[in-house]
Amino acid sequence: MEISADKVVLIHYTLKDDAGDVIDSSAGGEPLAYIQGHGNLVSGLEKALEGKQGGSSVAVSVVPEEGYGKYDQALIQRVPKRSLQGSGEVKKGMQFQARTPDGIRLFTVTGVMGDMVTLDGNHPLADKTLHFDVQVVSVREATTEELEHGHVHGVGGHHH
Ligand code: ZN
């Protein structure tokens, strides 16, 4: 079966940066399960996997525009510490979810100065070209329930 919209795909992957350093990998663990065509993966990787068969290997370099985006200065905000309610002491590196006009976005604290906190809403991998080595483990039809939930149940997916 080949990968197309609404198929459940299990992959093993290794993600490297331009320097060849491993950023993320499923090696040694469960494969990653996702539903093709639902934006579960960055668009450049979904595109590269479209039409591939179970058992095939895919090496692809994904540009930032089809990965985690270009770095956007507009996503850097300075807010009063008190606006981050219920979070206790605010430290560099902490992450908060915040509502933006584009939906929920994860912000990372990049600086604390007095009562002001600097938040960066860029993805940590923004501006990076992503080098993926992917092994397609299996491809199957999604169940109706999986399509309704928008995620995979069972091996590599959610268990509920
Ligand atoms: Zn579910």
Short mmCIF file of N, CA, C and O in Angstrom, two decimals, residues 6-75:
data_model
loop_
_atom_site.label_atom_id
_atom_site.label_comp_id
_atom_site.label_asym_id
_atom_site.label_seq_id
_atom_site.Cartn_x
_atom_site.Cartn_y
_atom_site.Cartn_z
N ASP A 6 -5.06 10.20 4.37
CA ASP A 6 -5.83 9.39 5.31
C ASP A 6 -5.25 8.01 5.61
O ASP A 6 -5.89 7.20 6.27
N LYS A 7 -4.05 7.73 5.13
CA LYS A 7 -3.39 6.47 5.51
C LYS A 7 -2.65 6.68 6.83
O LYS A 7 -2.11 7.76 7.10
N VAL A 8 -2.66 5.61 7.66
CA VAL A 8 -1.85 5.63 8.87
C VAL A 8 -0.47 5.09 8.51
O VAL A 8 -0.35 4.00 7.94
N VAL A 9 0.55 5.87 8.81
CA VAL A 9 1.91 5.53 8.42
C VAL A 9 2.78 5.43 9.67
O VAL A 9 2.70 6.29 10.55
N LEU A 10 3.56 4.36 9.75
CA LEU A 10 4.55 4.22 10.82
C LEU A 10 5.92 4.44 10.21
O LEU A 10 6.26 3.79 9.22
N ILE A 11 6.68 5.34 10.81
CA ILE A 11 8.03 5.60 10.30
C ILE A 11 9.05 5.58 11.43
O ILE A 11 8.73 5.90 12.58
N HIS A 12 10.26 5.18 11.08
CA HIS A 12 11.42 5.48 11.92
C HIS A 12 12.14 6.62 11.22
O HIS A 12 12.20 6.65 9.99
N TYR A 13 12.62 7.55 12.01
CA TYR A 13 13.25 8.71 11.39
C TYR A 13 14.43 9.19 12.20
O TYR A 13 14.50 8.98 13.42
N THR A 14 15.36 9.82 11.50
CA THR A 14 16.44 10.57 12.15
C THR A 14 16.46 11.94 11.50
O THR A 14 16.40 12.06 10.27
N LEU A 15 16.48 12.96 12.35
CA LEU A 15 16.50 14.34 11.88
C LEU A 15 17.85 14.96 12.24
O LEU A 15 18.27 14.91 13.40
N LYS A 16 18.52 15.51 11.21
CA LYS A 16 19.82 16.15 11.44
C LYS A 16 19.78 17.59 10.96
O LYS A 16 18.98 17.94 10.09
N ASP A 17 20.67 18.39 11.55
CA ASP A 17 20.79 19.77 11.08
C ASP A 17 21.87 19.85 10.00
O ASP A 17 22.44 18.83 9.59
N ASP A 18 22.17 21.06 9.53
CA ASP A 18 23.15 21.25 8.46
C ASP A 18 24.53 20.71 8.82
O ASP A 18 25.29 20.30 7.95
N ALA A 19 24.85 20.74 10.12
CA ALA A 19 26.17 20.28 10.56
C ALA A 19 26.23 18.76 10.67
O ALA A 19 27.28 18.19 10.94
N GLY A 20 25.08 18.09 10.45
CA GLY A 20 25.05 16.63 10.54
C GLY A 20 24.81 16.13 11.95
O GLY A 20 24.86 14.93 12.21
N ASP A 21 24.53 17.05 12.88
CA ASP A 21 24.23 16.64 14.25
C ASP A 21 22.78 16.17 14.35
O ASP A 21 21.88 16.78 13.77
N VAL A 22 22.56 15.08 15.09
CA VAL A 22 21.22 14.54 15.25
C VAL A 22 20.41 15.43 16.19
O VAL A 22 20.82 15.71 17.32
N ILE A 23 19.25 15.92 15.70
CA ILE A 23 18.36 16.76 16.51
C ILE A 23 17.33 15.88 17.20
O ILE A 23 16.94 16.10 18.33
N ASP A 24 16.86 14.87 16.46
CA ASP A 24 15.79 14.02 16.98
C ASP A 24 15.84 12.70 16.22
O ASP A 24 16.22 12.67 15.05
N SER A 25 15.44 11.62 16.89
CA SER A 25 15.44 10.32 16.24
C SER A 25 14.50 9.38 16.96
O SER A 25 14.33 9.47 18.17
N SER A 26 13.88 8.48 16.20
CA SER A 26 13.02 7.47 16.82
C SER A 26 13.79 6.17 17.03
O SER A 26 13.23 5.20 17.53
N ALA A 27 15.05 6.16 16.65
CA ALA A 27 15.86 4.93 16.75
C ALA A 27 15.88 4.42 18.19
O ALA A 27 16.03 5.19 19.13
N GLY A 28 15.69 3.13 18.34
CA GLY A 28 15.72 2.53 19.66
C GLY A 28 14.40 2.60 20.40
O GLY A 28 14.26 2.06 21.49
N GLY A 29 13.41 3.30 19.82
CA GLY A 29 12.10 3.39 20.45
C GLY A 29 11.01 2.93 19.50
O GLY A 29 11.29 2.29 18.49
N GLU A 30 9.76 3.24 19.86
CA GLU A 30 8.64 2.93 18.98
C GLU A 30 8.72 3.81 17.75
O GLU A 30 9.16 4.95 17.82
N PRO A 31 8.25 3.28 16.59
CA PRO A 31 8.18 4.16 15.42
C PRO A 31 7.15 5.26 15.66
O PRO A 31 6.29 5.14 16.53
N LEU A 32 7.24 6.32 14.89
CA LEU A 32 6.27 7.41 14.95
C LEU A 32 5.10 7.06 14.05
O LEU A 32 5.28 6.64 12.91
N ALA A 33 3.88 7.21 14.58
CA ALA A 33 2.69 6.95 13.78
C ALA A 33 2.01 8.27 13.48
O ALA A 33 1.87 9.12 14.35
N TYR A 34 1.59 8.45 12.23
CA TYR A 34 0.88 9.69 11.88
C TYR A 34 -0.12 9.40 10.78
O TYR A 34 -0.08 8.34 10.16
N ILE A 35 -1.03 10.35 10.56
CA ILE A 35 -2.00 10.21 9.47
C ILE A 35 -1.61 11.17 8.36
O ILE A 35 -1.50 12.38 8.57
N GLN A 36 -1.36 10.63 7.18
CA GLN A 36 -0.93 11.44 6.04
C GLN A 36 -2.01 12.46 5.66
O GLN A 36 -3.20 12.14 5.63
N GLY A 37 -1.59 13.68 5.39
CA GLY A 37 -2.50 14.70 4.90
C GLY A 37 -3.24 15.47 5.98
O GLY A 37 -4.17 16.22 5.69
N HIS A 38 -2.83 15.30 7.24
CA HIS A 38 -3.51 16.00 8.34
C HIS A 38 -2.60 16.99 9.06
O HIS A 38 -2.91 17.44 10.16
N GLY A 39 -1.45 17.30 8.44
CA GLY A 39 -0.56 18.28 9.04
C GLY A 39 0.11 17.78 10.32
O GLY A 39 0.54 18.58 11.13
N ASN A 40 0.17 16.46 10.50
CA ASN A 40 0.85 15.90 11.68
C ASN A 40 2.36 16.05 11.57
O ASN A 40 3.06 16.12 12.57
N LEU A 41 2.88 16.07 10.33
CA LEU A 41 4.31 16.25 10.09
C LEU A 41 4.50 17.59 9.41
O LEU A 41 3.57 18.16 8.85
N VAL A 42 5.74 18.10 9.40
CA VAL A 42 6.00 19.32 8.64
C VAL A 42 5.69 19.02 7.16
O VAL A 42 5.88 17.90 6.69
N SER A 43 5.22 20.05 6.45
CA SER A 43 4.67 19.82 5.12
C SER A 43 5.69 19.25 4.15
O SER A 43 5.37 18.41 3.31
N GLY A 44 6.97 19.66 4.26
CA GLY A 44 7.99 19.17 3.34
C GLY A 44 8.22 17.67 3.48
O GLY A 44 8.52 16.98 2.50
N LEU A 45 8.07 17.16 4.69
CA LEU A 45 8.27 15.72 4.92
C LEU A 45 7.05 14.94 4.43
O LEU A 45 7.19 13.91 3.76
N GLU A 46 5.84 15.44 4.71
CA GLU A 46 4.63 14.78 4.18
C GLU A 46 4.71 14.67 2.67
O GLU A 46 4.40 13.64 2.09
N LYS A 47 5.13 15.77 2.03
CA LYS A 47 5.21 15.80 0.58
C LYS A 47 6.19 14.75 0.06
O LYS A 47 5.91 14.05 -0.91
N ALA A 48 7.33 14.62 0.73
CA ALA A 48 8.36 13.66 0.30
C ALA A 48 7.90 12.22 0.49
O ALA A 48 8.34 11.32 -0.24
N LEU A 49 7.00 12.00 1.45
CA LEU A 49 6.56 10.62 1.75
C LEU A 49 5.37 10.20 0.88
O LEU A 49 5.11 9.00 0.72
N GLU A 50 4.66 11.17 0.32
CA GLU A 50 3.48 10.88 -0.51
C GLU A 50 3.87 9.88 -1.62
O GLU A 50 4.85 10.08 -2.33
N GLY A 51 3.11 8.80 -1.74
CA GLY A 51 3.34 7.84 -2.81
C GLY A 51 4.36 6.76 -2.50
O GLY A 51 4.53 5.82 -3.27
N LYS A 52 5.05 6.87 -1.35
CA LYS A 52 6.06 5.86 -1.00
C LYS A 52 5.38 4.61 -0.41
O LYS A 52 4.31 4.68 0.16
N GLN A 53 6.07 3.46 -0.57
CA GLN A 53 5.54 2.19 -0.11
C GLN A 53 6.12 1.82 1.25
O GLN A 53 7.21 2.28 1.59
N GLY A 54 5.40 0.96 1.98
CA GLY A 54 5.97 0.39 3.20
C GLY A 54 7.30 -0.28 2.86
O GLY A 54 7.42 -0.93 1.83
N GLY A 55 8.29 -0.10 3.72
CA GLY A 55 9.60 -0.71 3.50
C GLY A 55 10.59 0.20 2.80
O GLY A 55 11.79 -0.09 2.78
N SER A 56 10.11 1.31 2.23
CA SER A 56 11.05 2.16 1.49
C SER A 56 11.78 3.13 2.41
O SER A 56 11.33 3.44 3.52
N SER A 57 12.91 3.58 1.93
CA SER A 57 13.72 4.57 2.65
C SER A 57 13.67 5.88 1.90
O SER A 57 13.72 5.90 0.67
N VAL A 58 13.57 6.96 2.64
CA VAL A 58 13.47 8.28 2.03
C VAL A 58 14.46 9.21 2.73
O VAL A 58 14.47 9.29 3.96
N ALA A 59 15.30 9.88 1.95
CA ALA A 59 16.17 10.92 2.50
C ALA A 59 15.72 12.23 1.88
O ALA A 59 15.60 12.34 0.67
N VAL A 60 15.42 13.21 2.72
CA VAL A 60 14.92 14.48 2.18
C VAL A 60 15.42 15.64 3.03
O VAL A 60 15.54 15.53 4.25
N SER A 61 15.76 16.73 2.35
CA SER A 61 16.12 17.97 3.05
C SER A 61 14.96 18.93 2.89
O SER A 61 14.50 19.19 1.77
N VAL A 62 14.45 19.42 4.01
CA VAL A 62 13.25 20.27 4.01
C VAL A 62 13.67 21.71 4.34
O VAL A 62 14.28 21.96 5.38
N VAL A 63 13.32 22.64 3.43
CA VAL A 63 13.66 24.05 3.66
C VAL A 63 12.75 24.61 4.77
O VAL A 63 11.66 24.09 5.00
N PRO A 64 13.19 25.69 5.45
CA PRO A 64 12.39 26.25 6.56
C PRO A 64 10.94 26.55 6.19
O PRO A 64 10.04 26.32 7.00
N GLU A 65 10.73 27.04 4.97
CA GLU A 65 9.35 27.38 4.54
C GLU A 65 8.43 26.17 4.60
O GLU A 65 7.21 26.32 4.75
N GLU A 66 8.99 24.95 4.41
CA GLU A 66 8.17 23.74 4.47
C GLU A 66 8.47 22.96 5.74
O GLU A 66 8.07 21.81 5.89
N GLY A 67 9.22 23.59 6.64
CA GLY A 67 9.56 22.97 7.92
C GLY A 67 8.89 23.74 9.04
O GLY A 67 7.67 23.85 9.09
N TYR A 68 9.70 24.33 9.92
CA TYR A 68 9.14 25.05 11.07
C TYR A 68 9.13 26.56 10.87
O TYR A 68 8.99 27.32 11.82
N GLY A 69 9.25 26.98 9.60
CA GLY A 69 9.06 28.39 9.28
C GLY A 69 10.33 29.21 9.38
O GLY A 69 11.36 28.76 9.87
N LYS A 70 10.23 30.42 8.84
CA LYS A 70 11.32 31.38 8.94
C LYS A 70 11.24 32.05 10.30
O LYS A 70 10.17 32.16 10.88
N TYR A 71 12.38 32.48 10.80
CA TYR A 71 12.39 33.19 12.08
C TYR A 71 11.64 34.51 11.92
O TYR A 71 11.89 35.26 10.99
N ASP A 72 10.70 34.77 12.81
CA ASP A 72 9.83 35.94 12.70
C ASP A 72 9.99 36.85 13.92
O ASP A 72 9.62 36.48 15.03
N GLN A 73 10.58 38.04 13.69
CA GLN A 73 10.80 38.99 14.79
C GLN A 73 9.50 39.37 15.49
O GLN A 73 9.49 39.67 16.68
N ALA A 74 8.39 39.34 14.74
CA ALA A 74 7.10 39.74 15.30
C ALA A 74 6.62 38.78 16.40
O ALA A 74 5.71 39.10 17.16
N LEU A 75 7.25 37.60 16.45
CA LEU A 75 6.84 36.61 17.46
C LEU A 75 7.61 36.78 18.77
O LEU A 75 7.49 35.98 19.69
#
